[in-house]
Coordinates of C-alpha atoms (C1' of nucleotides) in Angstrom, one line a residue:
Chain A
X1 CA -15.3 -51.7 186.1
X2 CA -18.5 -50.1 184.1
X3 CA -20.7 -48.1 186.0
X4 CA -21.7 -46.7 182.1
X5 CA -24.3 -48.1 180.6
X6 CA -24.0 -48.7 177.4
X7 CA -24.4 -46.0 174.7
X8 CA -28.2 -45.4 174.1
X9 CA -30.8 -43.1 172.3
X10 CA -30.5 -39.8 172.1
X11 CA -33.8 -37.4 171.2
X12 CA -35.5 -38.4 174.4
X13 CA -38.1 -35.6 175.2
X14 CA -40.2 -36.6 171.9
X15 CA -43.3 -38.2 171.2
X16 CA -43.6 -41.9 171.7
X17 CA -43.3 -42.9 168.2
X18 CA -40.1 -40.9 168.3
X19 CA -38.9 -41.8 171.3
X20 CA -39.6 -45.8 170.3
X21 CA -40.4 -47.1 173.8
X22 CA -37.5 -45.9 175.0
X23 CA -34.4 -49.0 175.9
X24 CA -37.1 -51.2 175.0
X25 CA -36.8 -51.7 171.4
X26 CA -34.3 -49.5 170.0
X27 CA -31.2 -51.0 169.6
X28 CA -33.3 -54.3 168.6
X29 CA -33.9 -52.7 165.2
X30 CA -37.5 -53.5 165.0
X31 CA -39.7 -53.6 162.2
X32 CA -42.3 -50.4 161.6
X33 CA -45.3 -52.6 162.2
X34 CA -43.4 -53.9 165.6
X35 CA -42.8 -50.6 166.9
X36 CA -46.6 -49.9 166.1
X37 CA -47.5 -52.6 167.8
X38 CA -45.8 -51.7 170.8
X39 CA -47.2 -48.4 171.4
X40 CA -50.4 -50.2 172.2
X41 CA -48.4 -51.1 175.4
X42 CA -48.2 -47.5 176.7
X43 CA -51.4 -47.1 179.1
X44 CA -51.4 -43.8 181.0
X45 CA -48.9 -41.5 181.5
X46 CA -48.3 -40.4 184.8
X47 CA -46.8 -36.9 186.1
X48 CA -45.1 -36.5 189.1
X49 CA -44.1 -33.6 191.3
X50 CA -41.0 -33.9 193.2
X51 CA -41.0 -36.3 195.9
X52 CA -43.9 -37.9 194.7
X53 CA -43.8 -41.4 194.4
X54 CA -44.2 -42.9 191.2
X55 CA -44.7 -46.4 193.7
X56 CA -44.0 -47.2 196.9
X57 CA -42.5 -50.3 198.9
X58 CA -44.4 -53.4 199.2
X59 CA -47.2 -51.5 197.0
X60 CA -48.7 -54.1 194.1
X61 CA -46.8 -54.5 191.0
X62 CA -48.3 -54.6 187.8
X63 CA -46.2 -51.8 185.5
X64 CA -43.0 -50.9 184.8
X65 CA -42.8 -47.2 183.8
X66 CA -40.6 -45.4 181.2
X67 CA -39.0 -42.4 182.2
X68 CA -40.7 -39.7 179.7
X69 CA -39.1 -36.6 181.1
X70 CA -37.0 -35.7 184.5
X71 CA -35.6 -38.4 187.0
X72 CA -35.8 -40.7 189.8
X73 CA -34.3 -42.2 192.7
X74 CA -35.5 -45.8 194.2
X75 CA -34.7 -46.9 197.6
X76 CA -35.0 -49.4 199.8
X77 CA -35.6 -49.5 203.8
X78 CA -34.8 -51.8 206.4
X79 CA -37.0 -52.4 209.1
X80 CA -34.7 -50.2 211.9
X81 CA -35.6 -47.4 209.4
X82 CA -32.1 -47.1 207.8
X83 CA -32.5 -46.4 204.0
X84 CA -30.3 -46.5 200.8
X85 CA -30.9 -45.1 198.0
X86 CA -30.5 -47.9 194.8
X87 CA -30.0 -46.2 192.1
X88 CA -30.8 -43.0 190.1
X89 CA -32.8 -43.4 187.0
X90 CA -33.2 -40.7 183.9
X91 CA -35.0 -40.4 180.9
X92 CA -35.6 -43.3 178.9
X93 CA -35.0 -45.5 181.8
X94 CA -37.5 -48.2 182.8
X95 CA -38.6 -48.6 186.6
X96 CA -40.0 -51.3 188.7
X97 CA -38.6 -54.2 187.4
X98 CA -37.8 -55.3 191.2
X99 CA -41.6 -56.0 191.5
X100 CA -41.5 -58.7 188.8
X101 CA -39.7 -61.0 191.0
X102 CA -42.4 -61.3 194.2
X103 CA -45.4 -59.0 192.5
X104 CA -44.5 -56.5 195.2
X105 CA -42.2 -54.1 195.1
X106 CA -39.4 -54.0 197.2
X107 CA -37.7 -50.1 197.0
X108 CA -39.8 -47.2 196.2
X109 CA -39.3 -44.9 193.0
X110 CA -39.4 -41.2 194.3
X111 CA -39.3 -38.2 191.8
X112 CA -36.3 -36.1 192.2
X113 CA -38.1 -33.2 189.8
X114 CA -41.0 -32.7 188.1
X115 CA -41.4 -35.6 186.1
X116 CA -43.2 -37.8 183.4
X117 CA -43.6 -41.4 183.5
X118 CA -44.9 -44.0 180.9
X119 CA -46.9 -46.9 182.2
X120 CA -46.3 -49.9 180.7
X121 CA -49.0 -52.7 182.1
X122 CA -46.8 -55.5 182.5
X123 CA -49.6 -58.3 181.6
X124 CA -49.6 -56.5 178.3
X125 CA -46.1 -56.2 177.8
X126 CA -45.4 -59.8 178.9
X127 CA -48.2 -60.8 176.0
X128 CA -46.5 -58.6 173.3
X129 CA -43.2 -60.4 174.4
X130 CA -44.6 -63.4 173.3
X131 CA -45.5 -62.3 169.6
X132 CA -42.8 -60.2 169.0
X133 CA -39.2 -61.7 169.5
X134 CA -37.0 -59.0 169.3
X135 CA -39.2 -57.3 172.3
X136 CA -38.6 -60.3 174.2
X137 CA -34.9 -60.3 173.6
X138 CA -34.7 -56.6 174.2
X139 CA -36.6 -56.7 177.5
X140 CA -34.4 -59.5 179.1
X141 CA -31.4 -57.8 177.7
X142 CA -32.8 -54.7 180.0
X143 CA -33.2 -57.3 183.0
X144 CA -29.9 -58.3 182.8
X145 CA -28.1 -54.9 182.0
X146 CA -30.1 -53.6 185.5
X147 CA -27.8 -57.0 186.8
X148 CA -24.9 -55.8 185.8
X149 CA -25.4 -52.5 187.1
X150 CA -25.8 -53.5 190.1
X151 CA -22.6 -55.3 189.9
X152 CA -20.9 -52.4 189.2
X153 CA -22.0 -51.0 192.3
X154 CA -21.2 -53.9 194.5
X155 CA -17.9 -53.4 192.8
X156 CA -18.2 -49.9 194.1
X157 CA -19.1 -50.7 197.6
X158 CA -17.0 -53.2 198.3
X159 CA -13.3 -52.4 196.5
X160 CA -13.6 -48.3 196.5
X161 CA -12.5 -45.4 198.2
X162 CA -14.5 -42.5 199.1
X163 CA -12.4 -40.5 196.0
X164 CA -12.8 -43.7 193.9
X165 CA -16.9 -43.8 194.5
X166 CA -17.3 -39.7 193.5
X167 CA -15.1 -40.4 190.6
X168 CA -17.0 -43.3 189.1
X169 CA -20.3 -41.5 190.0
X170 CA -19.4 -38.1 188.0
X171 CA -18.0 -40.0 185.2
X172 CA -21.4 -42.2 185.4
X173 CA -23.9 -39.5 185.2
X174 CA -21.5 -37.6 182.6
X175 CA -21.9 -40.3 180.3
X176 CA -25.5 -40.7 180.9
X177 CA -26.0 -37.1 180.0
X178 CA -24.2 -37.2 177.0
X179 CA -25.9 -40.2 175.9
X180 CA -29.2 -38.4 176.0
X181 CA -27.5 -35.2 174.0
X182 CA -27.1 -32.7 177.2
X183 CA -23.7 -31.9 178.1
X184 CA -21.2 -34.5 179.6
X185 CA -19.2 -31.5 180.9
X186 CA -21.7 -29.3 182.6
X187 CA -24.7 -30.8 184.3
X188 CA -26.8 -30.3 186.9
X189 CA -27.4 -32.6 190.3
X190 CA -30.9 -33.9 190.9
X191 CA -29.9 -35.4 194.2
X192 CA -28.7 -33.8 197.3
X193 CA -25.7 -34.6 199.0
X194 CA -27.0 -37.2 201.5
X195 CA -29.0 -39.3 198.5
X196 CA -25.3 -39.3 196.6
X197 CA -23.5 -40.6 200.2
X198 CA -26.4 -42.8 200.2
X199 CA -26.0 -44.5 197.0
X200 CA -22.4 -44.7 197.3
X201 CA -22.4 -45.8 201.2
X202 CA -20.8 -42.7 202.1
X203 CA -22.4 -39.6 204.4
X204 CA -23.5 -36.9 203.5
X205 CA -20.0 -34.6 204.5
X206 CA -18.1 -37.2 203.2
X207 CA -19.6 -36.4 199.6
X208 CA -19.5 -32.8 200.4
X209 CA -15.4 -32.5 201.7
X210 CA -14.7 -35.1 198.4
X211 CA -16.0 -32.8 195.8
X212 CA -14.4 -29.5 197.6
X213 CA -11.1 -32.2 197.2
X214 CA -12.1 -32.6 193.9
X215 CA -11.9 -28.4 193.1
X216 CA -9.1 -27.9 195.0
X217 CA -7.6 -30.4 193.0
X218 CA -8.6 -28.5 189.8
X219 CA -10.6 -32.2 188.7
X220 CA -14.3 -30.1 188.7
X221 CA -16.1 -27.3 189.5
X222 CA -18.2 -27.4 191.8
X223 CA -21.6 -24.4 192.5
X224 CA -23.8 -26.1 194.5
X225 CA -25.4 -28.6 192.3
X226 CA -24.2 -27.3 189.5
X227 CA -20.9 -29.5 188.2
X228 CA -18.6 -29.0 185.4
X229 CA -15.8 -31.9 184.5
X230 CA -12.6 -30.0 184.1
X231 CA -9.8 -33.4 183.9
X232 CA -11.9 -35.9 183.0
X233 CA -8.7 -38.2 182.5
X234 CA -7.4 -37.4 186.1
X235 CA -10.7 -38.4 187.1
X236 CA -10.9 -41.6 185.4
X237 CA -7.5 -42.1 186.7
X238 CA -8.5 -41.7 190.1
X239 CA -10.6 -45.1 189.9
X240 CA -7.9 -47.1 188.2
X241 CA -4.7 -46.5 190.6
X242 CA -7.0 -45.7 193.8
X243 CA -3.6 -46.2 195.7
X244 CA -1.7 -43.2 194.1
X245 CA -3.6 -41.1 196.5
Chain B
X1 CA -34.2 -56.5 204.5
X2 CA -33.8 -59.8 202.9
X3 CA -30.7 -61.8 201.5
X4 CA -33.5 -64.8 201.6
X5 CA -33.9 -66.1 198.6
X6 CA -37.7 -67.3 198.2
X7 CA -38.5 -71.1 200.0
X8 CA -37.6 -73.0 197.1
X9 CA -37.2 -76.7 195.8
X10 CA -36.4 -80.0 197.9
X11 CA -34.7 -82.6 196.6
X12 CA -32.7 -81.3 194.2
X13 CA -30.1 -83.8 193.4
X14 CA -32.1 -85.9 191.0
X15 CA -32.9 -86.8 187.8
X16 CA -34.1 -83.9 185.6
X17 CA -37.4 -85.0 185.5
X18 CA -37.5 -85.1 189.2
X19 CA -35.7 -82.1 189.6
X20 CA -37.8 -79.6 187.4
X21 CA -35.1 -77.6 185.9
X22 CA -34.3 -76.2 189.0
X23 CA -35.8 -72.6 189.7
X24 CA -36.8 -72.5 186.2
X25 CA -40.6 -74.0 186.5
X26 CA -41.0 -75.5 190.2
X27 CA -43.0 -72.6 191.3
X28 CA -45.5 -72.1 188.3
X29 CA -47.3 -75.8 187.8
X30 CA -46.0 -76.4 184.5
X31 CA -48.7 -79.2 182.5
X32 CA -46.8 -82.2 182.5
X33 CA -46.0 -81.8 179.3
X34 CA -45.0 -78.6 179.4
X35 CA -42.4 -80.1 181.8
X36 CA -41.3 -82.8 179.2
X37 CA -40.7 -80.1 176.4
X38 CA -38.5 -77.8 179.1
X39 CA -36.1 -80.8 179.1
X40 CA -35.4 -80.2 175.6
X41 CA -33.7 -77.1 176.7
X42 CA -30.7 -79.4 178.3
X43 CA -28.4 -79.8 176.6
X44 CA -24.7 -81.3 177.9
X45 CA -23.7 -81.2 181.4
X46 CA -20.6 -80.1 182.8
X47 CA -18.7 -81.4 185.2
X48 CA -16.0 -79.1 186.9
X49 CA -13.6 -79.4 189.3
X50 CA -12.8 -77.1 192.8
X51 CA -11.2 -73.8 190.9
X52 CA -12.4 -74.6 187.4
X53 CA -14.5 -72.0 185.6
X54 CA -18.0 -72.0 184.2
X55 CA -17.4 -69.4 182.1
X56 CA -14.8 -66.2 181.8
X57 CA -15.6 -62.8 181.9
X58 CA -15.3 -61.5 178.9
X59 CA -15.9 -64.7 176.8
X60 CA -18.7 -65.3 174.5
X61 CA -22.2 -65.8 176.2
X62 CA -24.3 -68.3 174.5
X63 CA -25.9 -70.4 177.6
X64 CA -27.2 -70.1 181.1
X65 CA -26.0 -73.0 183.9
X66 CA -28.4 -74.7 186.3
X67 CA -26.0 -76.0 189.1
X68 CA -26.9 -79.6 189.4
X69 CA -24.5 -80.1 192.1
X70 CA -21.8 -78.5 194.3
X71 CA -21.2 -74.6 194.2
X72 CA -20.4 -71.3 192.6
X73 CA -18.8 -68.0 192.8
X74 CA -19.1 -65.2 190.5
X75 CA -16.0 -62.9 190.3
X76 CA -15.8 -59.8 189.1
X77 CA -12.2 -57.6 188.2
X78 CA -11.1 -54.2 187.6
X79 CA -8.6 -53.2 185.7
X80 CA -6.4 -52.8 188.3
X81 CA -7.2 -56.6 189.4
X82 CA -8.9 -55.6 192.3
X83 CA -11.2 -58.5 192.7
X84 CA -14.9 -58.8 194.1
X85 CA -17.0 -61.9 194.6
X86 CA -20.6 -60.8 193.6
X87 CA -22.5 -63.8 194.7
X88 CA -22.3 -67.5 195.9
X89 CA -24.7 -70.0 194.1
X90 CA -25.9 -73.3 194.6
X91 CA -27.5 -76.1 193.7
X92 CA -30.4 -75.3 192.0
X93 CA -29.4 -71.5 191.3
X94 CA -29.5 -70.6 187.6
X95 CA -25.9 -68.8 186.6
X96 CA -25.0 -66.7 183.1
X97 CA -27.6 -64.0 183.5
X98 CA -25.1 -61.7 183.6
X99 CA -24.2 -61.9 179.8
X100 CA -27.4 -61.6 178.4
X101 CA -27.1 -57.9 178.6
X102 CA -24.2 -57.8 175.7
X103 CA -23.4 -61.6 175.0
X104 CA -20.1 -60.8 176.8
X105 CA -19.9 -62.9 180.8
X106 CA -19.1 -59.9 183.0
X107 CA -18.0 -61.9 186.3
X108 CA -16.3 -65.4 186.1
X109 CA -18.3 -68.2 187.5
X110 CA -15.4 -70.5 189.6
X111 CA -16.2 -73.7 190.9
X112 CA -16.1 -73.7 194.6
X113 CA -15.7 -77.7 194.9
X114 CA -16.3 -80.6 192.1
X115 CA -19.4 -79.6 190.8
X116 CA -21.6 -80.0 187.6
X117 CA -24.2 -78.1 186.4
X118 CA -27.1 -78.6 183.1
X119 CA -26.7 -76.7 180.2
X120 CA -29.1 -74.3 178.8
X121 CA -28.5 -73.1 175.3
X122 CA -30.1 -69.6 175.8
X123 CA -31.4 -69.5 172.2
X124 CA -33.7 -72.3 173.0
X125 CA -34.7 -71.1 176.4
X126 CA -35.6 -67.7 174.3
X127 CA -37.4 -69.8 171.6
X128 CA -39.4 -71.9 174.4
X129 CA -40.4 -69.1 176.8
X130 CA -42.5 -67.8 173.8
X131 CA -44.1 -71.0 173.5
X132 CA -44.8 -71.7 176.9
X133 CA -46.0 -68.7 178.9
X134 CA -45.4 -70.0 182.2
X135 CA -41.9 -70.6 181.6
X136 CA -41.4 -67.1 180.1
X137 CA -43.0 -65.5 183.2
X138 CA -41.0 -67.7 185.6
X139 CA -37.5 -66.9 183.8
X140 CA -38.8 -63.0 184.0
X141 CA -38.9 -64.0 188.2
X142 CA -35.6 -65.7 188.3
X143 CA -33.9 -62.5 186.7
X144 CA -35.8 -59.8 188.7
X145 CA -35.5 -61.9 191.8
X146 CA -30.9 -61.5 191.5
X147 CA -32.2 -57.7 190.7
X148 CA -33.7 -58.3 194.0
X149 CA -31.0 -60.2 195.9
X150 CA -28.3 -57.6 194.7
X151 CA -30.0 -54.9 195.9
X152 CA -29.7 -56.7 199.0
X153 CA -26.4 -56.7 198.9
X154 CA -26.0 -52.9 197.9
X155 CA -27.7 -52.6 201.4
X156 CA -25.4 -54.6 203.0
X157 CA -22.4 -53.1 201.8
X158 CA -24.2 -49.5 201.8
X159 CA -25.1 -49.4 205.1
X160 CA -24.3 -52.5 207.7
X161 CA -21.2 -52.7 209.5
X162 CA -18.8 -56.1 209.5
X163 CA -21.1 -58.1 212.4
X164 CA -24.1 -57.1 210.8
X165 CA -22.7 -58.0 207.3
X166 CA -21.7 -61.4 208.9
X167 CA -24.5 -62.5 210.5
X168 CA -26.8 -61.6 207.3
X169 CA -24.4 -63.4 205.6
X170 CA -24.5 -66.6 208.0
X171 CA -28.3 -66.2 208.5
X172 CA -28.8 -66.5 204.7
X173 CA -26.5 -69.2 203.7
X174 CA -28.6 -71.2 206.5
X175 CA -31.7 -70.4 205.1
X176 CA -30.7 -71.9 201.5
X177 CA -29.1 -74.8 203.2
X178 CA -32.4 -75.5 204.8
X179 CA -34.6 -74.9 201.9
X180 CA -32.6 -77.5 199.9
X181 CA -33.3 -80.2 202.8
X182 CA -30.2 -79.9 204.3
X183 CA -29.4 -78.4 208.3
X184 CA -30.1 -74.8 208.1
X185 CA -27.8 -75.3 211.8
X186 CA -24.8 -77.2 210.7
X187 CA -23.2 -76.5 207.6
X188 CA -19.9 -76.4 205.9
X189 CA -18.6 -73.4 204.5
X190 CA -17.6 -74.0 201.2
X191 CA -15.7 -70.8 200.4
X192 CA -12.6 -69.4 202.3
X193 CA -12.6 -66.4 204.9
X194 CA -10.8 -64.5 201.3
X195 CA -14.0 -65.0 199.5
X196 CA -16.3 -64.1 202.2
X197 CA -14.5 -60.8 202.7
X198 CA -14.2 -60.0 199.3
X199 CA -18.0 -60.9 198.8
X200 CA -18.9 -58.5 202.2
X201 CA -16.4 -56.1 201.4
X202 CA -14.5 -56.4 204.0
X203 CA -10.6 -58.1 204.5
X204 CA -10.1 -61.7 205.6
X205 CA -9.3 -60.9 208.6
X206 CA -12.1 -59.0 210.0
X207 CA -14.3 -61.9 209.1
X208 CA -12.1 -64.1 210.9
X209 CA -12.0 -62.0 213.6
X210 CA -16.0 -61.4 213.7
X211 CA -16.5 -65.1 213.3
X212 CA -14.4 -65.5 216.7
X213 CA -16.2 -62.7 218.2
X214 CA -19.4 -64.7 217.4
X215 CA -18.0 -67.6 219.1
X216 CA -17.1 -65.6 222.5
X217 CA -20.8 -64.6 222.5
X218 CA -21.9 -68.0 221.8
X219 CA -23.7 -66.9 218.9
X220 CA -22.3 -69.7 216.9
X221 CA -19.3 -72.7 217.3
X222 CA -16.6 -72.4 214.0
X223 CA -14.8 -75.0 213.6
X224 CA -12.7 -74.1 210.4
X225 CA -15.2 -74.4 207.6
X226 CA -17.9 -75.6 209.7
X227 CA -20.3 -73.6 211.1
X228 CA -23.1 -74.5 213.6
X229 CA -25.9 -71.6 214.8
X230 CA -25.8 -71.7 218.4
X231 CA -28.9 -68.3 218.8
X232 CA -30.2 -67.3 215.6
X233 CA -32.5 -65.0 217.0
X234 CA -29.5 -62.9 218.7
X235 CA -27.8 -63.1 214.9
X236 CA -31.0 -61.9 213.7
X237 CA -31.1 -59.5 216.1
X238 CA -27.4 -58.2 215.6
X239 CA -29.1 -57.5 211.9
X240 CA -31.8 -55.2 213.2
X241 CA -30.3 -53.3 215.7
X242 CA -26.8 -52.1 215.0
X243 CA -26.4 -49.8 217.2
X244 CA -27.1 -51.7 220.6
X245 CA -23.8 -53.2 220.1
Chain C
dA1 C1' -40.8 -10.4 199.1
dC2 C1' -39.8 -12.4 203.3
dG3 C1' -38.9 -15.8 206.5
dA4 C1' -38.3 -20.5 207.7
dC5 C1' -36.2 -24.6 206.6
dA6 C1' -33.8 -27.8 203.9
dG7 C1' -29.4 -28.4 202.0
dG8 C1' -24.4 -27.7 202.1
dT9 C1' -19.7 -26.7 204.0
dT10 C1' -16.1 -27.1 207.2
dG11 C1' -13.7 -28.3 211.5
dA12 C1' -12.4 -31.3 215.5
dC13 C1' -12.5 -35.7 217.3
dC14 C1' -13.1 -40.6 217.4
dG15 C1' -14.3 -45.6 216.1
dT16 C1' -14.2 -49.3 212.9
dC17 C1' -11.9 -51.7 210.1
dA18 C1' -7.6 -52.1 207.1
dT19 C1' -2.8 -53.0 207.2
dC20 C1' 1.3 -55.4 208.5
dA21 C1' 3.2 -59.2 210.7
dA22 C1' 4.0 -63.6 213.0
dC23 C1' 2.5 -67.9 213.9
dG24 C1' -0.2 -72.3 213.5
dA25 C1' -2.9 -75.8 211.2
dA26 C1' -5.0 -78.1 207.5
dA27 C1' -5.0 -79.5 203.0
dA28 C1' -3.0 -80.3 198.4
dC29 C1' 0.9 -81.9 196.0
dG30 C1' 4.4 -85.0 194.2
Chain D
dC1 C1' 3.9 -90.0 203.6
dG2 C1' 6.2 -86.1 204.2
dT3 C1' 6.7 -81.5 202.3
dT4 C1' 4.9 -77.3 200.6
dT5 C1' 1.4 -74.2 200.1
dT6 C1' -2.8 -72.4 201.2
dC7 C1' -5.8 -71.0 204.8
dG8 C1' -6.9 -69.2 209.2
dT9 C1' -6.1 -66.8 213.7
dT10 C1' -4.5 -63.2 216.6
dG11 C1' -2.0 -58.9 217.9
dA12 C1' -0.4 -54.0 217.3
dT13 C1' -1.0 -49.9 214.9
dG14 C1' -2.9 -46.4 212.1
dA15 C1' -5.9 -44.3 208.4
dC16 C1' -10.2 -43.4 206.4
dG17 C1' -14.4 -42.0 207.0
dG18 C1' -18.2 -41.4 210.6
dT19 C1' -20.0 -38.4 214.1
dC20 C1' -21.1 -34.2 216.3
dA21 C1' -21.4 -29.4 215.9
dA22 C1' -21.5 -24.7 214.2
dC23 C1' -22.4 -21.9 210.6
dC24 C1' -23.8 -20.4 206.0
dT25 C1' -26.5 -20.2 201.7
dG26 C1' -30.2 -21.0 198.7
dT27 C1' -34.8 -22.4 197.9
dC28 C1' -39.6 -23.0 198.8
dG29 C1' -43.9 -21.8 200.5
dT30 C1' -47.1 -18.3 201.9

DNA sequence: ACGACAGGTTGACCGTCATCAACGAAAACG
DNA sequence: CGTTTTCGTTGATGACGGTCAACCTGTCGT
């Protein structure tokens, strides 16, 4: 199972010529004039407060948006009110790709933090695509990498145990933070308890008693929101031979 | 929430001519000749029997499959060899977008019966979609609308309980059953009570058990693999209001 | 800076579904 | 065509995680 996705950019928090569009062209390789080129494609940026939504729920799609600076969550409701969160995104992440499919969203993006997106007119993207080939490949390679995320979570829901879920979470956000050049060891939650049980079909005390397991059993630290891996191995462990419990 | 797939495509067992490559240019008006140049993109056909794969995880992606006829399930394994069906396709569906992402299949795509399916060297699909911008757009839908479904399912397994997971389950498979001209009230199942589970996340037994339960209730009659929808709006209803149970 | 409230922890109890097991029926095989 | 194997059903039991509740702590807003 690979909840990790694959080793990215680092320098994030830069300007956008830096920052090269973020998991759009990157590992593509493009040429100078490409990547020139696709800067046209940034409209607006867009800052967000927490909470805010950077779009709602059956609102009209016509960006994606590039995670500049902070982090999301998107979720998705059904019509008895119960909600689940989807996914977390961070920096350098691209959002709203659900609303290609129908031209209406179907979960809402809500800031966790402060944050910073990129908007990224998707009529003008799908043009550039066109011109530009490695663009094209790069953007369906980030359509089907979001499939196989989700996989991963299925995976998740379906074969895990509570322990198993909080391992593979950790591990996932610890290599996401290391990818982007912050610690993989010592990071800080964006989410509260009940968005993590959310995401990972758990509640809210379930998440909560896990990670007090999960200190007691000398595997993290846990202050609040503040986490620190201490046997990242035992951890990992933990996924593969859920029955050793 | 909604496992249903958009109303798609009648008469789908046909020539390729007839059939419009499937999911891949029905919806957007293709020029006729636009039409003729998309059947380019077939190449071979494959014909498979019950159990044989479409592809491996792990092996070389280098083409997507239009299911011509017959039926699909995409595995996916952990290390352990816990199993997980991630999705059911069938004819019509479009299968391989999972190895876009890294040109590695992630989930194995096992026949269900004898079944064949067209051939789509991705290169050329990549090469054509420039070309022709309605086919480029309507690939961009097909792979945001499994985004889409599969967050579906995350719902389902995040949050619904086995009758709920059931009837969504039932309620859906209808629903593509009808859209491809067939009874949306009367099909066969074509995968075991195994599968199911492993797709809902739940053991075989509970879905057998469920499916009896839904018999005592006269929701529907099971009869081994075939299924007829005696109240969908009580299955519906199961869906929306959990807790009334 | 203070107070209110959201967020988090822990405990006791209970329900849903997994597990183990036995049996029966259909389908695949030689 | 009969045998073997896969598939499905049903029952008894128990575990994992959900639910309800009380309490604590930190954070946010004014």
């Amino acid at each position: 199972m690979d909840l990790q996705l694959p080793p990215t950019l680092r320098q994030l928090r830069v300007a956008c010529s830096q920052c090269n569009l973020m998991e759009l062209c990157l590992p593509v390789g493009l040429s100078e004039e490409d990547v020139a080129r696709i800067e046209e494609l940034i409209g607006t940026r867009r800052k967000l407060k927490r909470h805010q939504a950077l779009y709602e729920v059956r609102s009209p799609f016509q960006a994606l948006y590039a995670i500049r600076a902070g982090s999301f969550k998107t979720t998705i409701v059904l019509e008895d009110g119960r909600e689940q969160v989807t996914g977390f995104q961070m920096t350098g992440e691209l959002l709203g790709l659900d609303g290609i499919s129908t031209g209406q969203h179907v979960v809402s993006a809500i800031a966790l933090e402060d944050s910073e997106a990129c908007v990224i007119e998707y009529a003008r993207l799908e043009a550039l695509a066109r011109e530009i080939q490695g663009l094209q490949a790069q953007f369906h390679k980030v359509l089907s990498r979001e499939i196989v995320r989700e996989q991963s979570v299925m995976m998740l829901l379906g074969t895990m145990r509570a322990e198993e879920r909080l391992a593979a979470f950790l591990l996932n956000l610890a290599q996401r933070f290391a990818a982007r050049g912050f610690s993989g060891t010592e990071f800080r939650l964006r989410m509260t308890r009940e968005e993590i049980g959310s995401y990972l079909g758990l509640k809210l005390e379930t998440v909560s008693r896990t990670l007090s397991h999960f200190q007691e059993e000398g595997l993290i630290e846990v202050q609040h929101k503040n986490i620190r891996l201490r046997d990242r191995e035992r951890l990992r462990g933990l996924i593969q031979a859920p029955l050793s419990h």
